[in-house]
PDB file of C-alpha atoms and ligand atoms in Angstrom:
ATOM      1  CA  UNK Y   1     -23.604   5.005   5.448  1.00 39.00           C
ATOM      2  CA  UNK Y   2     -22.765   6.238   2.288  1.00 40.00           C
ATOM      3  CA  UNK Y   3     -22.628   4.116  -1.027  1.00 50.00           C
ATOM      4  CA  UNK Y   4     -21.579   6.930  -2.879  1.00 56.00           C
ATOM      5  CA  UNK Y   5     -19.629   9.282  -1.543  1.00 59.00           C
ATOM      6  CA  UNK Y   6     -19.168  11.628  -4.155  1.00 59.00           C
ATOM      7  CA  UNK Y   7     -23.179  12.193  -5.208  1.00 64.00           C
ATOM      8  CA  UNK Y   8     -23.935  12.894  -1.423  1.00 60.00           C
ATOM      9  CA  UNK Y   9     -21.416  15.296  -1.102  1.00 61.00           C
ATOM     10  CA  UNK Y  10     -22.316  16.821  -4.808  1.00 62.00           C
ATOM     11  CA  UNK Y  11     -26.015  17.019  -3.369  1.00 62.00           C
ATOM     12  CA  UNK Y  12     -24.768  18.606   0.164  1.00 59.00           C
ATOM     13  CA  UNK Y  13     -22.833  21.051  -1.559  1.00 58.00           C
ATOM     14  CA  UNK Y  14     -25.456  22.259  -4.070  1.00 58.00           C
ATOM     15  CA  UNK Y  15     -27.151  23.185  -1.020  1.00 56.00           C
ATOM     16  CA  UNK Y  16     -24.592  25.114   0.544  1.00 54.00           C
ATOM     17  CA  UNK Y  17     -24.162  27.008  -2.921  1.00 51.00           C
ATOM     18  CA  UNK Y  18     -27.970  27.803  -3.049  1.00 52.00           C
ATOM     19  CA  UNK Y  19     -27.566  29.761   0.276  1.00 50.00           C
ATOM     20  CA  UNK Y  20     -24.692  31.905  -1.627  1.00 43.00           C
ATOM     21  CA  UNK Y  21     -21.735  31.369   1.085  1.00 45.00           C
ATOM     22  CA  UNK Y  22     -19.798  28.718   2.780  1.00 50.00           C
ATOM     23  CA  UNK Y  23     -19.972  29.189   6.118  1.00 56.00           C
ATOM     24  CA  UNK Y  24     -18.481  27.373   9.149  1.00 59.00           C
ATOM     25  CA  UNK Y  25     -21.294  26.034  10.159  1.00 57.00           C
ATOM     26  CA  UNK Y  26     -22.500  24.282   6.697  1.00 63.00           C
ATOM     27  CA  UNK Y  27     -19.336  22.745   6.725  1.00 71.00           C
ATOM     28  CA  UNK Y  28     -19.686  21.210   9.977  1.00 74.00           C
ATOM     29  CA  UNK Y  29     -22.282  19.609   8.559  1.00 74.00           C
ATOM     30  CA  UNK Y  30     -20.933  17.875   6.029  1.00 76.00           C
ATOM     31  CA  UNK Y  31     -18.130  16.895   7.615  1.00 82.00           C
ATOM     32  CA  UNK Y  32     -20.771  15.522  10.404  1.00 82.00           C
ATOM     33  CA  UNK Y  33     -21.995  13.856   7.797  1.00 78.00           C
ATOM     34  CA  UNK Y  34     -18.249  12.176   6.869  1.00 80.00           C
ATOM     35  CA  UNK Y  35     -17.423  11.665  10.245  1.00 84.00           C
ATOM     36  CA  UNK Y  36     -20.228   9.475  10.877  1.00 82.00           C
ATOM     37  CA  UNK Y  37     -19.331   7.664   7.780  1.00 76.00           C
ATOM     38  CA  UNK Y  38     -16.179   6.681   9.101  1.00 80.00           C
ATOM     39  CA  UNK Y  39     -17.521   5.528  11.589  1.00 83.00           C
ATOM     40  CA  UNK Y  40     -19.250   3.182   9.974  1.00 78.00           C
ATOM     41  CA  UNK Y  41     -16.167   2.158   8.612  1.00 75.00           C
ATOM     42  CA  UNK Y  42     -14.778   1.248  11.763  1.00 77.00           C
ATOM     43  CA  UNK Y  43     -12.364   4.617  12.097  1.00 82.00           C
ATOM     44  CA  UNK Y  44     -12.357   5.166  15.932  1.00 81.00           C
ATOM     45  CA  UNK Y  45     -14.150   8.377  17.195  1.00 86.00           C
ATOM     46  CA  UNK Y  46     -10.584  10.270  18.000  1.00 84.00           C
ATOM     47  CA  UNK Y  47      -9.123   9.413  13.995  1.00 84.00           C
ATOM     48  CA  UNK Y  48     -12.290  10.513  12.586  1.00 86.00           C
ATOM     49  CA  UNK Y  49     -12.652  13.622  14.151  1.00 88.00           C
ATOM     50  CA  UNK Y  50      -9.115  14.753  14.090  1.00 86.00           C
ATOM     51  CA  UNK Y  51      -9.577  13.678  10.268  1.00 87.00           C
ATOM     52  CA  UNK Y  52     -12.782  16.025   9.877  1.00 87.00           C
ATOM     53  CA  UNK Y  53     -11.027  18.322  11.755  1.00 85.00           C
ATOM     54  CA  UNK Y  54      -8.091  18.577   9.382  1.00 85.00           C
ATOM     55  CA  UNK Y  55     -10.315  18.244   5.920  1.00 84.00           C
ATOM     56  CA  UNK Y  56     -12.549  21.125   6.790  1.00 82.00           C
ATOM     57  CA  UNK Y  57      -9.739  23.382   7.040  1.00 82.00           C
ATOM     58  CA  UNK Y  58      -8.387  22.190   3.777  1.00 81.00           C
ATOM     59  CA  UNK Y  59     -11.705  22.536   2.257  1.00 76.00           C
ATOM     60  CA  UNK Y  60     -12.532  26.089   3.855  1.00 73.00           C
ATOM     61  CA  UNK Y  61      -8.614  26.734   2.245  1.00 70.00           C
ATOM     62  CA  UNK Y  62      -9.255  25.423  -1.603  1.00 69.00           C
ATOM     63  CA  UNK Y  63     -12.271  26.934  -3.228  1.00 67.00           C
ATOM     64  CA  UNK Y  64     -14.606  23.906  -3.279  1.00 63.00           C
ATOM     65  CA  UNK Y  65     -17.714  25.880  -3.761  1.00 61.00           C
ATOM     66  CA  UNK Y  66     -16.793  27.209  -7.277  1.00 66.00           C
ATOM     67  CA  UNK Y  67     -15.082  23.767  -8.154  1.00 63.00           C
ATOM     68  CA  UNK Y  68     -17.597  21.968 -11.178  1.00 61.00           C
ATOM     69  CA  UNK Y  69     -17.739  18.917  -8.911  1.00 65.00           C
ATOM     70  CA  UNK Y  70     -17.340  20.153  -5.099  1.00 66.00           C
ATOM     71  CA  UNK Y  71     -17.803  16.260  -3.788  1.00 68.00           C
ATOM     72  CA  UNK Y  72     -15.351  15.185  -6.749  1.00 72.00           C
ATOM     73  CA  UNK Y  73     -13.016  17.669  -5.140  1.00 74.00           C
ATOM     74  CA  UNK Y  74     -13.596  17.119  -1.548  1.00 76.00           C
ATOM     75  CA  UNK Y  75     -13.410  13.675  -2.110  1.00 79.00           C
ATOM     76  CA  UNK Y  76      -9.926  14.207  -3.957  1.00 83.00           C
ATOM     77  CA  UNK Y  77      -8.672  16.198  -0.764  1.00 83.00           C
ATOM     78  CA  UNK Y  78     -10.148  13.147   1.674  1.00 84.00           C
ATOM     79  CA  UNK Y  79      -8.888  10.562  -0.200  1.00 87.00           C
ATOM     80  CA  UNK Y  80      -4.879  12.235  -0.311  1.00 90.00           C
ATOM     81  CA  UNK Y  81      -5.535  13.079   3.467  1.00 88.00           C
ATOM     82  CA  UNK Y  82      -6.482   9.579   4.456  1.00 88.00           C
ATOM     83  CA  UNK Y  83      -3.670   7.759   2.119  1.00 92.00           C
ATOM     84  CA  UNK Y  84      -1.168  10.387   3.966  1.00 90.00           C
ATOM     85  CA  UNK Y  85      -2.329   9.598   7.271  1.00 87.00           C
ATOM     86  CA  UNK Y  86      -1.965   5.620   6.253  1.00 90.00           C
ATOM     87  CA  UNK Y  87       1.839   5.975   5.771  1.00 89.00           C
ATOM     88  CA  UNK Y  88       1.234   7.559   2.157  1.00 90.00           C
ATOM     89  CA  UNK Y  89       3.772   5.311   0.208  1.00 90.00           C
ATOM     90  CA  UNK Y  90       4.243   1.509   0.093  1.00 93.00           C
ATOM     91  CA  UNK Y  91       6.863   0.187   3.035  1.00 92.00           C
ATOM     92  CA  UNK Y  92       8.599  -2.704   1.951  1.00 90.00           C
ATOM     93  CA  UNK Y  93       9.443  -5.337   4.327  1.00 96.00           C
ATOM     94  CA  UNK Y  94      13.406  -5.230   5.000  1.00 93.00           C
ATOM     95  CA  UNK Y  95      15.142  -8.394   3.878  1.00 96.00           C
ATOM     96  CA  UNK Y  96      18.389  -7.210   3.648  1.00 95.00           C
ATOM     97  CA  UNK Y  97      20.243  -9.253   6.293  1.00 97.00           C
ATOM     98  CA  UNK Y  98      21.557 -12.545   5.387  1.00 97.00           C
ATOM     99  CA  UNK Y  99      19.513 -14.522   7.555  1.00 98.00           C
ATOM    100  CA  UNK Y 100      16.551 -11.536   7.947  1.00 98.00           C
ATOM    101  CA  UNK Y 101      14.770 -13.394  10.767  1.00 98.00           C
ATOM    102  CA  UNK Y 102      11.174 -12.415  10.918  1.00 98.00           C
ATOM    103  CA  UNK Y 103       9.126 -12.463  13.818  1.00 98.00           C
ATOM    104  CA  UNK Y 104       5.101 -12.954  13.635  1.00 97.00           C
ATOM    105  CA  UNK Y 105       3.162 -12.016  16.425  1.00 96.00           C
ATOM    106  CA  UNK Y 106      -0.910 -11.753  17.472  1.00 96.00           C
ATOM    107  CA  UNK Y 107      -3.564 -13.350  18.902  1.00 95.00           C
ATOM    108  CA  UNK Y 108      -4.734 -17.067  18.360  1.00 93.00           C
ATOM    109  CA  UNK Y 109      -7.211 -16.671  15.409  1.00 94.00           C
ATOM    110  CA  UNK Y 110      -5.843 -13.755  14.169  1.00 96.00           C
ATOM    111  CA  UNK Y 111      -4.557 -15.543  10.928  1.00 96.00           C
ATOM    112  CA  UNK Y 112      -0.535 -15.786  12.388  1.00 96.00           C
ATOM    113  CA  UNK Y 113       0.120 -19.106  11.060  1.00 96.00           C
ATOM    114  CA  UNK Y 114      -2.058 -18.707   7.727  1.00 97.00           C
ATOM    115  CA  UNK Y 115      -0.013 -15.207   7.421  1.00 98.00           C
ATOM    116  CA  UNK Y 116       3.566 -17.178   7.653  1.00 98.00           C
ATOM    117  CA  UNK Y 117       2.747 -19.420   4.897  1.00 98.00           C
ATOM    118  CA  UNK Y 118       1.402 -16.930   2.717  1.00 98.00           C
ATOM    119  CA  UNK Y 119       4.862 -14.587   3.499  1.00 98.00           C
ATOM    120  CA  UNK Y 120       7.019 -17.186   2.702  1.00 98.00           C
ATOM    121  CA  UNK Y 121       5.009 -17.864  -0.350  1.00 98.00           C
ATOM    122  CA  UNK Y 122       5.538 -14.180  -1.548  1.00 98.00           C
ATOM    123  CA  UNK Y 123       9.097 -14.141  -0.441  1.00 98.00           C
ATOM    124  CA  UNK Y 124      10.089 -17.200  -2.675  1.00 98.00           C
ATOM    125  CA  UNK Y 125       8.966 -15.815  -5.496  1.00 97.00           C
ATOM    126  CA  UNK Y 126      11.076 -12.958  -5.042  1.00 96.00           C
ATOM    127  CA  UNK Y 127      14.075 -15.324  -5.355  1.00 97.00           C
ATOM    128  CA  UNK Y 128      14.281 -15.956  -1.265  1.00 98.00           C
ATOM    129  CA  UNK Y 129      15.263 -18.985   0.173  1.00 98.00           C
ATOM    130  CA  UNK Y 130      12.701 -18.479   3.602  1.00 98.00           C
ATOM    131  CA  UNK Y 131      12.130 -21.457   6.505  1.00 98.00           C
ATOM    132  CA  UNK Y 132       9.501 -21.548   8.138  1.00 98.00           C
ATOM    133  CA  UNK Y 133       9.913 -22.032  12.353  1.00 98.00           C
ATOM    134  CA  UNK Y 134       6.794 -23.645  14.474  1.00 97.00           C
ATOM    135  CA  UNK Y 135       7.170 -21.822  17.204  1.00 94.00           C
ATOM    136  CA  UNK Y 136       3.161 -21.858  18.192  1.00 90.00           C
ATOM    137  CA  UNK Y 137       4.062 -25.330  20.680  1.00 83.00           C
ATOM    138  CA  UNK Y 138       1.317 -24.902  22.837  1.00 84.00           C
ATOM    139  CA  UNK Y 139      -1.240 -25.651  19.439  1.00 81.00           C
ATOM    140  CA  UNK Y 140      -0.182 -28.990  18.216  1.00 79.00           C
ATOM    141  CA  UNK Y 141      -2.580 -28.369  15.230  1.00 91.00           C
ATOM    142  CA  UNK Y 142      -0.814 -25.359  14.717  1.00 91.00           C
ATOM    143  CA  UNK Y 143       2.770 -27.052  14.139  1.00 93.00           C
ATOM    144  CA  UNK Y 144       1.032 -29.721  11.875  1.00 94.00           C
ATOM    145  CA  UNK Y 145      -1.029 -26.832  10.460  1.00 95.00           C
ATOM    146  CA  UNK Y 146       1.991 -24.791   8.985  1.00 97.00           C
ATOM    147  CA  UNK Y 147       3.974 -27.929   7.977  1.00 97.00           C
ATOM    148  CA  UNK Y 148       0.973 -28.419   5.406  1.00 97.00           C
ATOM    149  CA  UNK Y 149       1.123 -24.603   4.069  1.00 98.00           C
ATOM    150  CA  UNK Y 150       4.823 -25.049   3.996  1.00 98.00           C
ATOM    151  CA  UNK Y 151       4.012 -28.585   1.362  1.00 98.00           C
ATOM    152  CA  UNK Y 152       1.649 -26.418  -0.026  1.00 98.00           C
ATOM    153  CA  UNK Y 153       4.293 -23.683  -0.816  1.00 98.00           C
ATOM    154  CA  UNK Y 154       6.773 -25.829  -1.315  1.00 98.00           C
ATOM    155  CA  UNK Y 155       8.829 -24.064   1.814  1.00 98.00           C
ATOM    156  CA  UNK Y 156      11.210 -26.004   4.609  1.00 98.00           C
ATOM    157  CA  UNK Y 157       9.381 -25.885   7.960  1.00 98.00           C
ATOM    158  CA  UNK Y 158      11.861 -26.692  11.177  1.00 98.00           C
ATOM    159  CA  UNK Y 159       9.524 -28.072  14.000  1.00 96.00           C
ATOM    160  CA  UNK Y 160      10.685 -29.672  17.461  1.00 95.00           C
ATOM    161  CA  UNK Y 161       8.036 -31.505  19.115  1.00 93.00           C
ATOM    162  CA  UNK Y 162       9.310 -32.730  21.927  1.00 92.00           C
ATOM    163  CA  UNK Y 163      10.205 -29.302  23.334  1.00 92.00           C
ATOM    164  CA  UNK Y 164       7.258 -26.962  24.895  1.00 90.00           C
ATOM    165  CA  UNK Y 165      10.110 -23.874  25.039  1.00 94.00           C
ATOM    166  CA  UNK Y 166       9.312 -21.181  22.582  1.00 94.00           C
ATOM    167  CA  UNK Y 167      12.606 -19.266  22.681  1.00 96.00           C
ATOM    168  CA  UNK Y 168      14.801 -22.685  22.104  1.00 97.00           C
ATOM    169  CA  UNK Y 169      12.666 -23.447  18.984  1.00 97.00           C
ATOM    170  CA  UNK Y 170      13.217 -20.151  18.163  1.00 97.00           C
ATOM    171  CA  UNK Y 171      16.968 -20.400  18.188  1.00 98.00           C
ATOM    172  CA  UNK Y 172      16.847 -23.930  17.038  1.00 98.00           C
ATOM    173  CA  UNK Y 173      15.195 -22.956  13.937  1.00 98.00           C
ATOM    174  CA  UNK Y 174      17.816 -19.827  13.280  1.00 98.00           C
ATOM    175  CA  UNK Y 175      20.379 -22.177  13.357  1.00 98.00           C
ATOM    176  CA  UNK Y 176      19.220 -24.795  10.926  1.00 98.00           C
ATOM    177  CA  UNK Y 177      18.382 -21.740   9.112  1.00 98.00           C
ATOM    178  CA  UNK Y 178      21.939 -20.678   9.137  1.00 98.00           C
ATOM    179  CA  UNK Y 179      23.059 -24.306   8.156  1.00 98.00           C
ATOM    180  CA  UNK Y 180      20.885 -24.723   5.622  1.00 97.00           C
ATOM    181  CA  UNK Y 181      21.491 -21.518   3.611  1.00 98.00           C
ATOM    182  CA  UNK Y 182      17.909 -19.915   4.462  1.00 98.00           C
ATOM    183  CA  UNK Y 183      18.260 -16.225   3.695  1.00 98.00           C
ATOM    184  CA  UNK Y 184      14.785 -15.937   5.581  1.00 98.00           C
ATOM    185  CA  UNK Y 185      13.713 -16.931   8.801  1.00 98.00           C
ATOM    186  CA  UNK Y 186       9.845 -16.728   9.241  1.00 98.00           C
ATOM    187  CA  UNK Y 187       9.231 -17.506  13.493  1.00 98.00           C
ATOM    188  CA  UNK Y 188       5.468 -18.113  14.227  1.00 96.00           C
ATOM    189  CA  UNK Y 189       4.648 -17.913  17.626  1.00 94.00           C
ATOM    190  CA  UNK Y 190       1.961 -18.670  20.404  1.00 90.00           C
ATOM    191  CA  UNK Y 191      -0.959 -16.216  20.681  1.00 89.00           C
ATOM    192  CA  UNK Y 192      -3.347 -16.263  23.103  1.00 85.00           C
ATOM    193  CA  UNK Y 193      -7.270 -16.383  23.241  1.00 81.00           C
ATOM    194  CA  UNK Y 194      -6.508 -12.500  24.770  1.00 83.00           C
ATOM    195  CA  UNK Y 195      -3.944 -10.282  25.776  1.00 85.00           C
ATOM    196  CA  UNK Y 196      -2.228 -11.771  28.913  1.00 88.00           C
ATOM    197  CA  UNK Y 197       1.153 -11.378  30.935  1.00 91.00           C
ATOM    198  CA  UNK Y 198       2.520 -14.769  30.063  1.00 89.00           C
ATOM    199  CA  UNK Y 199       2.287 -14.221  26.060  1.00 89.00           C
ATOM    200  CA  UNK Y 200       3.545 -10.661  26.508  1.00 91.00           C
ATOM    201  CA  UNK Y 201       6.514 -12.102  28.577  1.00 94.00           C
ATOM    202  CA  UNK Y 202       7.129 -14.806  26.237  1.00 93.00           C
ATOM    203  CA  UNK Y 203       7.184 -12.988  23.135  1.00 94.00           C
ATOM    204  CA  UNK Y 204       9.360 -10.108  24.499  1.00 96.00           C
ATOM    205  CA  UNK Y 205      12.034 -12.908  25.858  1.00 96.00           C
ATOM    206  CA  UNK Y 206      11.751 -14.704  21.918  1.00 97.00           C
ATOM    207  CA  UNK Y 207      12.622 -11.032  20.554  1.00 97.00           C
ATOM    208  CA  UNK Y 208      15.226 -10.502  23.059  1.00 98.00           C
ATOM    209  CA  UNK Y 209      16.891 -14.104  22.248  1.00 97.00           C
ATOM    210  CA  UNK Y 210      16.361 -13.860  18.296  1.00 97.00           C
ATOM    211  CA  UNK Y 211      17.094  -9.968  17.623  1.00 97.00           C
ATOM    212  CA  UNK Y 212      14.748 -10.258  14.924  1.00 98.00           C
ATOM    213  CA  UNK Y 213      14.665  -7.298  11.911  1.00 98.00           C
ATOM    214  CA  UNK Y 214      10.965  -7.441  11.464  1.00 98.00           C
ATOM    215  CA  UNK Y 215       8.447  -7.800  13.988  1.00 98.00           C
ATOM    216  CA  UNK Y 216       5.210  -8.452  12.069  1.00 98.00           C
ATOM    217  CA  UNK Y 217       1.840  -8.144  14.533  1.00 98.00           C
ATOM    218  CA  UNK Y 218      -1.274  -9.554  12.959  1.00 98.00           C
ATOM    219  CA  UNK Y 219      -4.614  -8.638  13.494  1.00 96.00           C
ATOM    220  CA  UNK Y 220      -8.224  -9.560  12.239  1.00 95.00           C
ATOM    221  CA  UNK Y 221      -9.301  -6.478  10.702  1.00 91.00           C
ATOM    222  CA  UNK Y 222     -12.934  -7.689  11.165  1.00 89.00           C
ATOM    223  CA  UNK Y 223     -12.678  -7.136  15.208  1.00 88.00           C
ATOM    224  CA  UNK Y 224     -12.964  -3.570  15.223  1.00 80.00           C
ATOM    225  CA  UNK Y 225     -11.711  -1.468  18.199  1.00 81.00           C
ATOM    226  CA  UNK Y 226     -10.574  -4.230  20.005  1.00 88.00           C
ATOM    227  CA  UNK Y 227      -8.003  -4.648  16.622  1.00 91.00           C
ATOM    228  CA  UNK Y 228      -6.448  -0.962  18.176  1.00 90.00           C
ATOM    229  CA  UNK Y 229      -6.297  -1.714  21.350  1.00 92.00           C
ATOM    230  CA  UNK Y 230      -4.434  -5.242  21.062  1.00 94.00           C
ATOM    231  CA  UNK Y 231      -2.351  -3.112  18.415  1.00 96.00           C
ATOM    232  CA  UNK Y 232      -1.551  -0.915  21.270  1.00 95.00           C
ATOM    233  CA  UNK Y 233      -0.394  -3.611  23.637  1.00 95.00           C
ATOM    234  CA  UNK Y 234       1.484  -5.330  21.394  1.00 96.00           C
ATOM    235  CA  UNK Y 235       3.347  -2.526  20.714  1.00 97.00           C
ATOM    236  CA  UNK Y 236       4.162  -1.110  23.942  1.00 95.00           C
ATOM    237  CA  UNK Y 237       5.697  -4.323  24.679  1.00 94.00           C
ATOM    238  CA  UNK Y 238       7.632  -5.307  21.556  1.00 96.00           C
ATOM    239  CA  UNK Y 239       8.149  -2.189  19.351  1.00 97.00           C
ATOM    240  CA  UNK Y 240       7.360  -4.046  16.245  1.00 98.00           C
ATOM    241  CA  UNK Y 241       8.290  -2.952  13.152  1.00 97.00           C
ATOM    242  CA  UNK Y 242       5.047  -3.723  10.959  1.00 97.00           C
ATOM    243  CA  UNK Y 243       0.923  -4.741  11.094  1.00 97.00           C
ATOM    244  CA  UNK Y 244       0.030  -7.274   8.907  1.00 97.00           C
ATOM    245  CA  UNK Y 245      -4.254  -6.823   8.534  1.00 96.00           C
ATOM    246  CA  UNK Y 246      -6.253 -10.040   7.894  1.00 97.00           C
ATOM    247  CA  UNK Y 247      -9.582 -10.785   6.754  1.00 95.00           C
ATOM    248  CA  UNK Y 248      -9.989  -8.184   4.525  1.00 93.00           C
ATOM    249  CA  UNK Y 249     -11.564 -10.332   2.452  1.00 92.00           C
ATOM    250  CA  UNK Y 250     -15.074  -9.631   4.741  1.00 82.00           C
ATOM    251  CA  UNK Y 251     -17.447  -7.199   4.708  1.00 78.00           C
ATOM    252  CA  UNK Y 252     -15.239  -4.827   6.827  1.00 78.00           C
ATOM    253  CA  UNK Y 253     -14.434  -1.281   5.321  1.00 76.00           C
ATOM    254  CA  UNK Y 254     -10.934  -1.193   6.555  1.00 81.00           C
ATOM    255  CA  UNK Y 255     -11.151   1.593   8.917  1.00 83.00           C
ATOM    256  CA  UNK Y 256      -9.076  -0.387  11.445  1.00 86.00           C
ATOM    257  CA  UNK Y 257      -5.724   0.289   9.418  1.00 88.00           C
ATOM    258  CA  UNK Y 258      -6.593   4.240   9.962  1.00 87.00           C
ATOM    259  CA  UNK Y 259      -7.311   3.501  13.752  1.00 87.00           C
ATOM    260  CA  UNK Y 260      -4.121   1.548  13.899  1.00 91.00           C
ATOM    261  CA  UNK Y 261      -1.635   3.633  12.277  1.00 90.00           C
ATOM    262  CA  UNK Y 262      -3.105   6.887  14.131  1.00 86.00           C
ATOM    263  CA  UNK Y 263      -2.469   5.085  17.426  1.00 89.00           C
ATOM    264  CA  UNK Y 264       0.720   3.012  16.848  1.00 94.00           C
ATOM    265  CA  UNK Y 265       2.007   4.962  14.232  1.00 93.00           C
ATOM    266  CA  UNK Y 266       3.677   1.856  12.384  1.00 95.00           C
ATOM    267  CA  UNK Y 267       3.353   1.224   8.864  1.00 95.00           C
ATOM    268  CA  UNK Y 268       0.888  -1.474   8.032  1.00 96.00           C
ATOM    269  CA  UNK Y 269       2.757  -3.656   5.700  1.00 97.00           C
ATOM    270  CA  UNK Y 270       0.549  -6.495   3.934  1.00 97.00           C
ATOM    271  CA  UNK Y 271      -2.861  -7.319   4.166  1.00 96.00           C
ATOM    272  CA  UNK Y 272      -4.695 -10.664   4.417  1.00 97.00           C
ATOM    273  CA  UNK Y 273      -7.692 -10.753   1.323  1.00 96.00           C
ATOM    274  CA  UNK Y 274      -8.728 -14.559   2.262  1.00 97.00           C
ATOM    275  CA  UNK Y 275      -7.824 -18.440   3.129  1.00 97.00           C
ATOM    276  CA  UNK Y 276      -5.811 -19.435   0.192  1.00 97.00           C
ATOM    277  CA  UNK Y 277      -1.562 -18.913   0.458  1.00 98.00           C
ATOM    278  CA  UNK Y 278      -1.888 -16.623  -2.747  1.00 98.00           C
ATOM    279  CA  UNK Y 279      -4.375 -14.145  -1.058  1.00 98.00           C
ATOM    280  CA  UNK Y 280      -1.602 -11.594   0.409  1.00 98.00           C
ATOM    281  CA  UNK Y 281      -1.330  -8.281  -1.065  1.00 96.00           C
ATOM    282  CA  UNK Y 282       1.603  -5.782   0.062  1.00 96.00           C
ATOM    283  CA  UNK Y 283      -0.707  -2.906   1.691  1.00 96.00           C
ATOM    284  CA  UNK Y 284      -1.229   0.539  -0.738  1.00 95.00           C
ATOM    285  CA  UNK Y 285      -2.407   3.456   1.349  1.00 94.00           C
ATOM    286  CA  UNK Y 286      -4.207   4.947  -1.119  1.00 93.00           C
ATOM    287  CA  UNK Y 287      -6.352   2.110  -2.309  1.00 92.00           C
ATOM    288  CA  UNK Y 288      -7.377   1.428   1.222  1.00 90.00           C
ATOM    289  CA  UNK Y 289      -8.168   5.203   1.318  1.00 89.00           C
ATOM    290  CA  UNK Y 290     -11.090   4.624  -1.477  1.00 86.00           C
ATOM    291  CA  UNK Y 291     -12.264   1.449   0.408  1.00 84.00           C
ATOM    292  CA  UNK Y 292     -12.408   3.070   3.748  1.00 83.00           C
ATOM    293  CA  UNK Y 293     -14.448   6.191   2.113  1.00 79.00           C
ATOM    294  CA  UNK Y 294     -16.704   3.933   0.250  1.00 71.00           C
TER     295      UNK Y 294
HETATM  296  P1  GDP M 301      -3.559 -17.737  14.095  1.00 74.34           P
HETATM  297  O1  GDP M 301      -4.390 -18.596  15.238  1.00 74.34           O
HETATM  298  O2  GDP M 301      -3.017 -16.268  14.546  1.00 74.34           O
HETATM  299  O3  GDP M 301      -2.309 -18.769  13.233  1.00 74.34           O
HETATM  300  O4  GDP M 301      -4.888 -17.911  12.749  1.00 74.34           O
HETATM  301  P2  GDP M 301      -4.688 -18.843  11.682  1.00 74.34           P
HETATM  302  O5  GDP M 301      -3.589 -18.691  10.840  1.00 74.34           O
HETATM  303  O6  GDP M 301      -4.815 -20.542  12.087  1.00 74.34           O
HETATM  304  O7  GDP M 301      -5.974 -18.051  10.969  1.00 74.34           O
HETATM  305  C1  GDP M 301      -7.241 -18.380  11.783  1.00 74.34           C
HETATM  306  C2  GDP M 301      -8.409 -18.298  10.866  1.00 74.34           C
HETATM  307  O8  GDP M 301      -8.504 -17.865   9.805  1.00 74.34           O
HETATM  308  C3  GDP M 301      -7.829 -20.270   9.577  1.00 74.34           C
HETATM  309  O9  GDP M 301      -9.213 -19.968   9.251  1.00 74.34           O
HETATM  310  C4  GDP M 301      -7.619 -19.284   8.452  1.00 74.34           C
HETATM  311  O10 GDP M 301      -7.995 -19.996   7.543  1.00 74.34           O
HETATM  312  C5  GDP M 301      -8.073 -17.414   8.354  1.00 74.34           C
HETATM  313  N1  GDP M 301      -8.057 -17.066   7.925  1.00 74.34           N
HETATM  314  C6  GDP M 301      -6.249 -15.685   8.094  1.00 74.34           C
HETATM  315  N2  GDP M 301      -6.098 -15.309   7.275  1.00 74.34           N
HETATM  316  C7  GDP M 301      -7.672 -14.884   6.651  1.00 74.34           C
HETATM  317  C8  GDP M 301      -7.796 -13.779   5.477  1.00 74.34           C
HETATM  318  O11 GDP M 301      -7.112 -13.097   5.146  1.00 74.34           O
HETATM  319  N3  GDP M 301      -8.766 -14.075   5.026  1.00 74.34           N
HETATM  320  C9  GDP M 301      -9.976 -15.160   5.589  1.00 74.34           C
HETATM  321  N4  GDP M 301     -11.203 -15.350   5.087  1.00 74.34           N
HETATM  322  N5  GDP M 301      -9.638 -15.905   6.530  1.00 74.34           N
HETATM  323  C10 GDP M 301      -8.386 -16.006   7.025  1.00 74.34           C
END
């Protein structure tokens, strides 16, 4: 792991300078170091390799060796490249439709219900009138949790404890929201401990019947490679519109952001940075690039 990437690269390049010329071989050595660091940040191997191959080409193209600070230049090349790989720009939520229907999907414990509350607060602060729909009916505690969160952020919650039909609850919630003049309807859905067929069928059915404008896949950034695999399965079945990476307040360097983006090619829209309702940020690719590079 490199604590200060730039210093390390400067040192590496000093050695290269001493050798007089920059060769494919010694650049390859430096790239190996970078690849190791990316793996430490939880970037998957294929992504890390593709990235360093690309950066090597760019570094050879620009005269890195004659730069005042080769490390600084190379760090900038990497930063720009990483940010571009993660989408480059901020991807806004599409809330033009009235009402906008947003489905929240993911495994249990990923942070769906927490994110639903955070998103409601975020949209409320932008002048929207959201409704939260408690669609995780397998866990009665999830309905209570959403009601508590709704109260804390001042957003209404639609729940139907008598029902165990996820599609029915979602449709009732949408009808309720339309009647009450809500312009965004956020539907929390049931997860499972792991991916299984019944979960995928259920959430696909909810999608088919509710025709959401946004499907946000919520995933715990601390779960490393599992996060990437889960994202792939959910995307294959749901064709979601965006990713929410939670628990980025932990130790994780956030390599999952890069890996997920490169595997499913969908934008990361938000990051969760704590348990509190305010702990939500829009995803900025350049900030995440700096974080991954350490
Ligand atoms: P769900 O099963 O997907 O609905 O997950 P929950 O919303 O119940 O979240 C599971 C746990 O993760 C709870 O204890 C949350 O407080 C916690 N959590 C959710 N998002 C974050 C986050 O961004 N950071 C931290 N530190 N904890 C989070």
